[in-house]
Coordinates of C-alpha atoms and ligand atoms in Angstrom, one line a residue:
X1 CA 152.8 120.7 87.8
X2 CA 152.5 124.1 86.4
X3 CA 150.0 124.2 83.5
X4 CA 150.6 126.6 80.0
X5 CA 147.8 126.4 77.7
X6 CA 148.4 128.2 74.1
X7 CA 146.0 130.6 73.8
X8 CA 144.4 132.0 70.4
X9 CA 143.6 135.5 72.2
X10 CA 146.7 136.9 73.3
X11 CA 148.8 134.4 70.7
X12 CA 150.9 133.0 73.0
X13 CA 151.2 130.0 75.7
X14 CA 150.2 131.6 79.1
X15 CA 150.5 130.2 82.2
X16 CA 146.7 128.8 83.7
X17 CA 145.1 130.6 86.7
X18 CA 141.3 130.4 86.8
X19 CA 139.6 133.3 87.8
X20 CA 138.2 131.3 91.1
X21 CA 141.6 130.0 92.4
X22 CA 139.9 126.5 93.6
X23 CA 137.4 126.5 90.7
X24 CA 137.8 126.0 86.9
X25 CA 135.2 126.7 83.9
X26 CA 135.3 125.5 80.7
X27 CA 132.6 125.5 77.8
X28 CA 133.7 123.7 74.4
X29 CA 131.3 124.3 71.2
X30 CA 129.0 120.9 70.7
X31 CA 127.9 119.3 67.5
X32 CA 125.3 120.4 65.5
X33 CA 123.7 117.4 65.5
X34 CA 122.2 116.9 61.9
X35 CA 124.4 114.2 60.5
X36 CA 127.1 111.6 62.0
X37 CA 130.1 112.7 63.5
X38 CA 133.0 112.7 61.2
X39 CA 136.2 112.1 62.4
X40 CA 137.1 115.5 62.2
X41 CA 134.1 116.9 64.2
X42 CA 135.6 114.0 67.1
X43 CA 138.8 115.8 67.2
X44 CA 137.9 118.8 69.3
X45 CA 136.1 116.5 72.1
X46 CA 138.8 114.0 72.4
X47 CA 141.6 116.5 73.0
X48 CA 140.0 118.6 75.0
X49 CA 138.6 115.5 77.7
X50 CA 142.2 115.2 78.2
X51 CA 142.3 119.0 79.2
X52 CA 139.2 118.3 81.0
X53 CA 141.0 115.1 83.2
X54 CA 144.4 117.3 83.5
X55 CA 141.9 120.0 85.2
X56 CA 140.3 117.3 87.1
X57 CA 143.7 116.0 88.2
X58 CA 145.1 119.5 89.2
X59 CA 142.2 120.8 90.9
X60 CA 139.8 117.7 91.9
X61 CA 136.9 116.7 90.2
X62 CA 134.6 118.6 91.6
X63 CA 136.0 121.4 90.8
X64 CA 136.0 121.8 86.9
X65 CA 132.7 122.7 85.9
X66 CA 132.9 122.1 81.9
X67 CA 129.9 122.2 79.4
X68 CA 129.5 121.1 76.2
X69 CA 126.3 122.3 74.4
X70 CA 124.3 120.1 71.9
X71 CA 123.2 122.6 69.0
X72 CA 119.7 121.1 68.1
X73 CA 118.3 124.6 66.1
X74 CA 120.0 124.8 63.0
X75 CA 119.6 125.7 59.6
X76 CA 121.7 122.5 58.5
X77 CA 119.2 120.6 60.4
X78 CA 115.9 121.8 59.1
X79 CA 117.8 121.2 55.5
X80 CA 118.5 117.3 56.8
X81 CA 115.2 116.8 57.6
X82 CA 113.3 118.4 54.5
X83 CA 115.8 116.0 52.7
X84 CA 115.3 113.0 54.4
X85 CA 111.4 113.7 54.9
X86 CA 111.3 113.5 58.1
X87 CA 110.4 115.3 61.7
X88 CA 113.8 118.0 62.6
X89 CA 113.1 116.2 66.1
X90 CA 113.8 112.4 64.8
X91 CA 116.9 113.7 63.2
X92 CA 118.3 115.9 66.2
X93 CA 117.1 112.8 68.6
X94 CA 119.2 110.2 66.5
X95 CA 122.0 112.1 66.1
X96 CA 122.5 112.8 69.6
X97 CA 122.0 109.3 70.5
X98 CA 124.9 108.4 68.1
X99 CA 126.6 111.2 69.3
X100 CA 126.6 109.9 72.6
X101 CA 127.1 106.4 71.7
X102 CA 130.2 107.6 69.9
X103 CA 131.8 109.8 72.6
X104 CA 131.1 106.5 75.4
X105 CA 132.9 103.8 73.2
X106 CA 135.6 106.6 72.6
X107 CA 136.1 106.9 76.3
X108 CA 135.2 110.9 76.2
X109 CA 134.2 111.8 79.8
X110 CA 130.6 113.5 79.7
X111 CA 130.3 117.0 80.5
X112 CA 128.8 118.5 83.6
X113 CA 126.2 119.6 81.5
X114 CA 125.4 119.1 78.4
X115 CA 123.1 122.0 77.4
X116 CA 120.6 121.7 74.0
X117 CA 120.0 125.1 72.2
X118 CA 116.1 124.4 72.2
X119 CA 115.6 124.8 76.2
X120 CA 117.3 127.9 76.3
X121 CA 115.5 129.9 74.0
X122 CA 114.2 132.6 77.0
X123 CA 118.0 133.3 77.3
X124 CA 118.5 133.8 74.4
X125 CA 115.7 136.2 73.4
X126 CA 116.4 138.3 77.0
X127 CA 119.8 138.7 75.5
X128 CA 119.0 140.0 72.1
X129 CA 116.7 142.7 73.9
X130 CA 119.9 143.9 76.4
X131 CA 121.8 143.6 73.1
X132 CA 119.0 146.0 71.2
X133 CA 118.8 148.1 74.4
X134 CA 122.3 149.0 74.6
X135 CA 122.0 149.8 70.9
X136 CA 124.3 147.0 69.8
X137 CA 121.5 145.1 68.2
X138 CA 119.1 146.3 65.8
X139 CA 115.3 144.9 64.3
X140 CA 114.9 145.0 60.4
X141 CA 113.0 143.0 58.3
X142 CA 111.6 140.6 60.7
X143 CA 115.1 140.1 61.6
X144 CA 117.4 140.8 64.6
X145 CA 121.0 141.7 63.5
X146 CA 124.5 142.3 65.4
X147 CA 125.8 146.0 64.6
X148 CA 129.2 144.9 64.2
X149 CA 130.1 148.6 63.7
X150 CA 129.0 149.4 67.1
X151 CA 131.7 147.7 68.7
X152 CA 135.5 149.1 68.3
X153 CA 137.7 145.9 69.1
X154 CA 135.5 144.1 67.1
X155 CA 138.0 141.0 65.0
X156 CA 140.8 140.9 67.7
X157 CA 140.2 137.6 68.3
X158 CA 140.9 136.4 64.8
X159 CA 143.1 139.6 64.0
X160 CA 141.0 139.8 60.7
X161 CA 140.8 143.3 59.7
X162 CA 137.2 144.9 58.4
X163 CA 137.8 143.3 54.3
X164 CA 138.6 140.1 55.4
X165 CA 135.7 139.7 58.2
X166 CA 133.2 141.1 55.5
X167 CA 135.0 138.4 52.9
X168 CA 135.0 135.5 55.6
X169 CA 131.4 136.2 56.9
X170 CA 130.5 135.0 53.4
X171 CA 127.1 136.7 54.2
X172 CA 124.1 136.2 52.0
X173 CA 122.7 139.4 50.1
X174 CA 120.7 141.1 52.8
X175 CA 119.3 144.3 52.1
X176 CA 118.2 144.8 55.5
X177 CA 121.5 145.0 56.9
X178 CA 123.2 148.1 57.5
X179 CA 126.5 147.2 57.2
X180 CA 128.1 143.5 55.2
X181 CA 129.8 142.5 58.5
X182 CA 126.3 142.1 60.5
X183 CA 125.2 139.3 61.8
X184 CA 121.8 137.7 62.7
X185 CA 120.8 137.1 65.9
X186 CA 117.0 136.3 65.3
X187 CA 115.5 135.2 62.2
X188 CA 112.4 134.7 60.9
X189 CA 110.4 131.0 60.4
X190 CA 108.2 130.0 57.6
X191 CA 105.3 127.7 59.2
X192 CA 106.8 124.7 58.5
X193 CA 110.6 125.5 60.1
X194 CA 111.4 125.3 64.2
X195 CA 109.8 128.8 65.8
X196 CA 109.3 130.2 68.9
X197 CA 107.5 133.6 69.6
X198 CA 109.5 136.8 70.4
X199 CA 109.0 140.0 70.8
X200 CA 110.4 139.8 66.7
X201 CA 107.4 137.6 65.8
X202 CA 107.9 134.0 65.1
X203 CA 111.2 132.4 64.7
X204 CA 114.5 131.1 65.8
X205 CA 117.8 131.9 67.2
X206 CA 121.2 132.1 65.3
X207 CA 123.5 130.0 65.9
X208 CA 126.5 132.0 67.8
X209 CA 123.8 133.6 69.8
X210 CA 123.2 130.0 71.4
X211 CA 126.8 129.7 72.7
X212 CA 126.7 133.2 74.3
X213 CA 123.7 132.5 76.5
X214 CA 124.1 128.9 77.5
X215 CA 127.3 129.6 78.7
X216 CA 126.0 132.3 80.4
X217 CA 123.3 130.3 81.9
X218 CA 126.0 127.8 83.0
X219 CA 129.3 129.7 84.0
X220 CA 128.9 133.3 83.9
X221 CA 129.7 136.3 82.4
X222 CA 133.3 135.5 81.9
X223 CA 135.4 131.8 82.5
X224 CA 138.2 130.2 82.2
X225 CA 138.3 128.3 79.0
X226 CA 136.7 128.3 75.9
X227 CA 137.5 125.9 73.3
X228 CA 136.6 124.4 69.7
X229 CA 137.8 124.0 66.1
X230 CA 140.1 126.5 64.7
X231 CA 137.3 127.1 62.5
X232 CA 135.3 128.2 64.7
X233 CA 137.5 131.4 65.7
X234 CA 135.8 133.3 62.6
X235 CA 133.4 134.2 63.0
X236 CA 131.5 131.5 65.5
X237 CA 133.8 132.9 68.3
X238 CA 134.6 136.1 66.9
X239 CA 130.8 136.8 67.3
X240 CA 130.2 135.0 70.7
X241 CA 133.2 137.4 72.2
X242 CA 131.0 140.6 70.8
X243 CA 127.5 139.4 72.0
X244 CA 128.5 138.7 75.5
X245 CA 130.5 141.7 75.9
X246 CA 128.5 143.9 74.6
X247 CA 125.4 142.5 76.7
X248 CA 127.8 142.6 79.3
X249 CA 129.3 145.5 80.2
X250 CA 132.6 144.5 78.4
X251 CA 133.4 142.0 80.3
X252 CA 135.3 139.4 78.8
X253 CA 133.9 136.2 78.1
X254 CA 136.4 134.0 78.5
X255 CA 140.2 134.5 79.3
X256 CA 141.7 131.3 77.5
X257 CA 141.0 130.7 74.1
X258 CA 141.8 127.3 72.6
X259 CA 141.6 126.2 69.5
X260 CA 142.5 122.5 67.7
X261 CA 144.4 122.1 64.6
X262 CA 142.4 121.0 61.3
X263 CA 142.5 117.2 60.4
X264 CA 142.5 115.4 56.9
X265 CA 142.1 112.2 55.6
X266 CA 144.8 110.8 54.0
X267 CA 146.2 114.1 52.8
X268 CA 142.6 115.4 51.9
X269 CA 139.8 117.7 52.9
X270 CA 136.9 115.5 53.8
X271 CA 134.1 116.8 52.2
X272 CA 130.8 115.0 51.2
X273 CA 131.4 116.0 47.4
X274 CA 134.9 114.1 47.5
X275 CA 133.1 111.4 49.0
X276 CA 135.5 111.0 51.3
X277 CA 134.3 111.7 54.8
X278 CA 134.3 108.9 57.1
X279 CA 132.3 109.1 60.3
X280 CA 133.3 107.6 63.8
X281 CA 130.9 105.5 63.9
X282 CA 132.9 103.8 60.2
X283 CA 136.0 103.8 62.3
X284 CA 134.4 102.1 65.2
X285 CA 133.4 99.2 63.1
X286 CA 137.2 98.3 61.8
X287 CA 139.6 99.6 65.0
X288 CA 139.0 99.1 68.5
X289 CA 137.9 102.5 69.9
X290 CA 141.6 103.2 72.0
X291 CA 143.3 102.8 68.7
X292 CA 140.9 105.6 67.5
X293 CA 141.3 107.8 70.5
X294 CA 145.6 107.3 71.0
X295 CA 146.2 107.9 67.1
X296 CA 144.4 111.3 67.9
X297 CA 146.2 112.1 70.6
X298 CA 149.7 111.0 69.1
X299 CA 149.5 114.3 67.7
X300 CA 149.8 117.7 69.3
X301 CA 146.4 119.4 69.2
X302 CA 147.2 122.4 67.9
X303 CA 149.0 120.7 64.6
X304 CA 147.5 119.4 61.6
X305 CA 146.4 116.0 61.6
X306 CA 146.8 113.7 58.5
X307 CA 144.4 110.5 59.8
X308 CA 146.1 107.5 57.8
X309 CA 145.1 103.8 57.3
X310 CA 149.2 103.8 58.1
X311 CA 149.1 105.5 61.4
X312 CA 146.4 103.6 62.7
X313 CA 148.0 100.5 62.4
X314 CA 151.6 101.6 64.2
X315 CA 149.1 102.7 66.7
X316 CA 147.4 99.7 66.7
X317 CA 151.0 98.2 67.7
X318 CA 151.7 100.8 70.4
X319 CA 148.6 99.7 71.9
X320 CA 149.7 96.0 71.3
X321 CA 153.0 96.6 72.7
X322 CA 151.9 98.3 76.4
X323 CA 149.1 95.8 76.4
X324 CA 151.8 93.2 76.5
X325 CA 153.8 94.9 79.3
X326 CA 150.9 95.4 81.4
X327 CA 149.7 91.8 81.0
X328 CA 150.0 89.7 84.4
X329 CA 150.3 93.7 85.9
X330 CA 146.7 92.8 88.0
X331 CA 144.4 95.5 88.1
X332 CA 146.4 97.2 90.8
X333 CA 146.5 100.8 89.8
X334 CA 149.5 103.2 90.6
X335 CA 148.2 106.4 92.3
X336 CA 149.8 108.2 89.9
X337 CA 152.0 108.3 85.9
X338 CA 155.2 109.5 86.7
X339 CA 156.4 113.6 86.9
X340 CA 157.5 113.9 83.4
X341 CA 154.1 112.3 81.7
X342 CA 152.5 115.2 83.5
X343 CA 154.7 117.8 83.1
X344 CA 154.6 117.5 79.3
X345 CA 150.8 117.5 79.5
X346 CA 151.2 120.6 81.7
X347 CA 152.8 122.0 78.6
X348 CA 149.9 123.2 76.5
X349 CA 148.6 119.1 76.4
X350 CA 152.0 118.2 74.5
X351 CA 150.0 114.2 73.7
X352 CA 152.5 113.3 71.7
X353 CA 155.6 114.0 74.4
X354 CA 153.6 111.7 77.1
X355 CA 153.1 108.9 74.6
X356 CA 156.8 109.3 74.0
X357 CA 157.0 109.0 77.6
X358 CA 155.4 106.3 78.1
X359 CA 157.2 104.1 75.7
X360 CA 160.1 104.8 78.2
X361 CA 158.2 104.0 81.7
X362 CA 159.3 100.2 82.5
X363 CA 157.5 100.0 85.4
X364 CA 153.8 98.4 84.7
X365 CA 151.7 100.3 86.8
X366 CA 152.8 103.1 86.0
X367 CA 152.3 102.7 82.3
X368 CA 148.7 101.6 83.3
X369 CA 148.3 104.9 84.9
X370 CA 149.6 107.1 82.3
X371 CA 147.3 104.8 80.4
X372 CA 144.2 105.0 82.7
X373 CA 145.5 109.0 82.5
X374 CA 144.8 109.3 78.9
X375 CA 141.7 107.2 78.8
X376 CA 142.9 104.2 76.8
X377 CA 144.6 100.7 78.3
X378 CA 141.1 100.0 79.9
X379 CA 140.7 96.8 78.7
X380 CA 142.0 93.2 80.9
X381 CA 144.9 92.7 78.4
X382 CA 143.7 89.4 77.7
X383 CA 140.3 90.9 76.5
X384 CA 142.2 93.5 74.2
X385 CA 144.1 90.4 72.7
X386 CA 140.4 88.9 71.4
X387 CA 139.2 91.8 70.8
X388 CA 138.0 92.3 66.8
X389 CA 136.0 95.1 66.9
X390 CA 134.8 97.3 69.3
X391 CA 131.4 96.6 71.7
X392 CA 129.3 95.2 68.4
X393 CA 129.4 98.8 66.2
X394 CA 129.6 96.7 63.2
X395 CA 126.8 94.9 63.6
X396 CA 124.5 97.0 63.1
X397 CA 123.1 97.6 59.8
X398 CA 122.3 101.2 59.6
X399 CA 122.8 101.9 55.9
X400 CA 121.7 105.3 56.3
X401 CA 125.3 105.3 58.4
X402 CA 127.2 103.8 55.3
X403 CA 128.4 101.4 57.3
X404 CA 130.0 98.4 55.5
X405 CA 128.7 95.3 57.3
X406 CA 131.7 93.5 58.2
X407 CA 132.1 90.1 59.3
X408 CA 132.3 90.1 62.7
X409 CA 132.2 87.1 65.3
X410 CA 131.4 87.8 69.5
X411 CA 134.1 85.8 71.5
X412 CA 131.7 82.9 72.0
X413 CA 131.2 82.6 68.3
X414 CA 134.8 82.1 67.7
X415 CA 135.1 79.6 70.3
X416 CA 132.5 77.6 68.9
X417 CA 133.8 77.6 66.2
X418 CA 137.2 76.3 67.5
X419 CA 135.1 73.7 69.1
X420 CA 133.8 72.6 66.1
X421 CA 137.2 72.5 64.5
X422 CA 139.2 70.2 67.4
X423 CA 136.4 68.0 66.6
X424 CA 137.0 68.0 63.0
X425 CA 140.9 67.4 63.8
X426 CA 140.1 64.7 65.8
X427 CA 138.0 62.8 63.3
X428 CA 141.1 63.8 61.2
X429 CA 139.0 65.7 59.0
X430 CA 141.4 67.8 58.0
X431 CA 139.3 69.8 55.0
X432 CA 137.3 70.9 57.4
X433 CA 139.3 72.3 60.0
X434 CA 141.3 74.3 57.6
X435 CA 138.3 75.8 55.9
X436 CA 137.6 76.7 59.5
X437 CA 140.7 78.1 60.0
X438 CA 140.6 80.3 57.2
X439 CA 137.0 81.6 57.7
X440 CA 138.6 82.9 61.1
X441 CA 141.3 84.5 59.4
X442 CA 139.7 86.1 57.2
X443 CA 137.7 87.5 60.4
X444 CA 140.9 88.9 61.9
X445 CA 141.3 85.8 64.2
X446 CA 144.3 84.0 64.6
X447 CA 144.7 80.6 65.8
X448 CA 147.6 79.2 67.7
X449 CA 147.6 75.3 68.0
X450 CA 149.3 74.3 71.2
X451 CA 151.6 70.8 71.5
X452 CA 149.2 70.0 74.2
X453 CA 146.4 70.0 71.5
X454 CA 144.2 72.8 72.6
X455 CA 144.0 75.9 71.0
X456 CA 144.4 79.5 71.8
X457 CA 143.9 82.3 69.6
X458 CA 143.7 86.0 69.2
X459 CA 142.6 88.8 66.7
X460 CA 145.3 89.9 63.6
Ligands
AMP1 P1 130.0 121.0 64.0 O1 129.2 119.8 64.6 O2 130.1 121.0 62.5 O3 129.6 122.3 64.6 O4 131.5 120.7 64.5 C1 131.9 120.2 65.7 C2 133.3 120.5 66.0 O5 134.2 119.8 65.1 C3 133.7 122.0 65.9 O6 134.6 122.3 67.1 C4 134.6 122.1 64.7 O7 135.5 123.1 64.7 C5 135.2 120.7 64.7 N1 135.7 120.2 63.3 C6 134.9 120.1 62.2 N2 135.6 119.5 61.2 C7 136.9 119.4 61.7 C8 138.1 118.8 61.1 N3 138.2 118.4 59.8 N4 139.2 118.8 61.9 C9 139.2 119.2 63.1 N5 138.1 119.7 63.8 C10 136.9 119.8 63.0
ZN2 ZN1 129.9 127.9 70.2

């Protein structure tokens, strides 16, 4: 399989060669982990685990180094915690917990390493000073800033000329920066916000800064890969690219640049003022986690993606459909899906073309494996079919989550309660195993009365 990724920096697909011919590196942005993941923010790590498995696949798994950072210094953060009035460090704790719990039940691989901001702050500060030493940094005002003048190819990334990087920087009013388009690379803390001490005097790191040196730390002056939101390109990457190359000789820092589409919620920006974001963990508690992960991938990555009540539910039948051919398949695996599955991943992750594909493959194993390849049909088919909700999400009552508690019942609990209703039907008390009955489907469980007299059932 020959692999073309798309990539943002020359504007075209390109065909893959890592710079280490047996090795790949890959670093993907990581959450800022003040709030919940949104089903947006879940976007970027699903699609790019399937790059991560396709690299596995092509090169063996030891032989894909990727990291995924955890940003855990944040201005967003110290403004979640002054909000909620508590420590930054329950907040960044929690969140990556959730984060983690999220990224498991949606079958996202973890990465090799998983580095957080707040351990690397030595890197960080020795590369401000190589920055201010080559004269591509410079101290004001408590402050360390990025002279964005000072280097020439500055915005070829995001092919934004000088008007419309000054205009998209959206830069506070900062009279102690020499030119609009600077950027900070140290700031200052007040007593009460995150700190370290620098050579600056007290205070923290910004945030693009924090990508440049842990992927340093972890893969080098220049890799393979580098991937995130397309809103990250300005100026998150934009600025990462003229850190580390200006700390570095010019180097590049990395030579693929990938980017995933934007998505919206039936045909809306999510944003808190709409009221209209809705957070994985939401989504966990109404649709088993594959549905959540396939309707993702049923579209290509680089594309827009409209995330509909609609969609879920055809995917909900996809899933329902290949569950039913792999049923009675044993849990023999095939080595491998079959040549065109790959080959249309091989083509800049076409998603969409393999589930296409797989709607074609007859043969069971082999669906399983373009399955197993994609990281959903990992249920026993007969556990999918009782499955209501994933691994007991919406039990939990956080209301801090927004979670809606929804009625939920563990397999056992159903079955009890079918229990209790052949011993109703047998006492031919029929009131009472109807309203039975119709408490379970109004849970989502269906019941299927058998001649024989037992009952099956499964989930709507
Ligand atoms: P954050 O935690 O805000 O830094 O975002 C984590 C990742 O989610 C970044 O790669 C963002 O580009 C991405 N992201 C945020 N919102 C969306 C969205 N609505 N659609 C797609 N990706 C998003
Ligand atoms: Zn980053």
């Amino acid at each position: 399989m020959s692999l073309k990724l798309y990539n943002t920096a020359t504007r075209r697909k390109d065909t893959f060669a890592p710079i280490d011919a047996k090795n790949v590196r890959m670093y993907v942005c990581g959450p800022t982990v003040y709030d919940y993941a949104h089903i947006g923010n879940a976007r970027p790590y699903i699609v790019f685990d399937v790059l991560y498995r396709l690299l596995r696949h092509e090169y063996g798994e030891d032989h894909v180094k990727y990291v995924r950072n955890i940003t855990d210094v944040d201005d967003k953060i110290n403004a979640a915690a002054a909000e909620q009035g508590v420590p930054i460090s329950e907040i960044t704790e929690k969140t990556t917990k959730v984060f983690h719990e999220d990224m498991k039940a949606l079958n996202v691989l973890p990465p090799g390493v998983e580095p957080r901001a707040t351990a690397h702050i030595p890197q960080m500060v020795a590369m401000i000073e190589t920055l201010i030493a080559k004269e591509h940094a410079y101290v004001a005002d408590e402050h360390v800033l990025f002279d964005v003048p000072s280097m020439k190819d500055y915005g070829a990334l995001s092919g934004r000329n000088r008007d419309e990087q000054i205009a998209g920087a959206r830069v506070e009013v900062a009279p102690y920066k020499k030119d609009p388009a600077d950027f900070v690379l140290w700031k200052p803390s007040a007593s009460d916000q995150p700190g370290w001490k620098s050579p600056w005097g007290w205070g923290r790191p910004g945030w693009h800064l924090e990508c440049s040196a842990m992927s340093k730390e972890y893969l080098g002056t220049t890799f393979d890969i580098h991937a995130g939101g397309i809103d990250l390109v300005f100026p998150h990457h934009e600025n990462e690219i003229a850190q580390s190359r200006c700390a570095h000789g010019g180097a590049p820092l990395a030579n693929v640049w990938m980017h995933n589409g934007y998505l919206t919620l039936e045909g809306e920006k999510m944003s808190k003022s709409l009221g209209n974001v809705v957070t994985v963990r939401q989504l966990l508690a109404k649709w088993p986690a594959e549905v959540i992960r396939l309707n993702m991938l049923k579209t290509h990555y680089r594309k827009p993606l409209d995330w509909t009540e609609e969609r879920l539910r055809e995917t909900k039948d996809n899933l329902d459909r290949w569950y039913r051919v792999i049923q009675g398949a044993g849990m023999r695996n095939a080595e491998n899906p079959p040549s065109e599955f790959l080959d249309v991943l091989g083509d800049d992750l076409n998603t969409p073309a393999a589930i296409r594909a797989m709607e074609d493959i007859e043969d069971r194993t082999q669906l399983k494996a373009a399955g197993d390849f994609l990281g959903v049909l990992q249920q026993r088919p007969e556990a999918w079919f009782k499955q209501i909700v994933s691994v007991g999400m919406a039990q939990e009552k956080d209301t801090a989550l927004g979670v809606t508690p929804v009625k939920t019942y563990s397999v056992e609990g159903i079955e009890k309660l079918i229990t209790e209703r052949n011993a109703a039907r047998k006492a031919k008390d029929f009131a009472a195993s109807d309203r039975i009955r119709d408490e379970l489907k109004e849970g989502g469980v269906i019941l299927e009365d058998k001649p024989d007299g037992t009952t099956d059932w499964r989930r709507a």
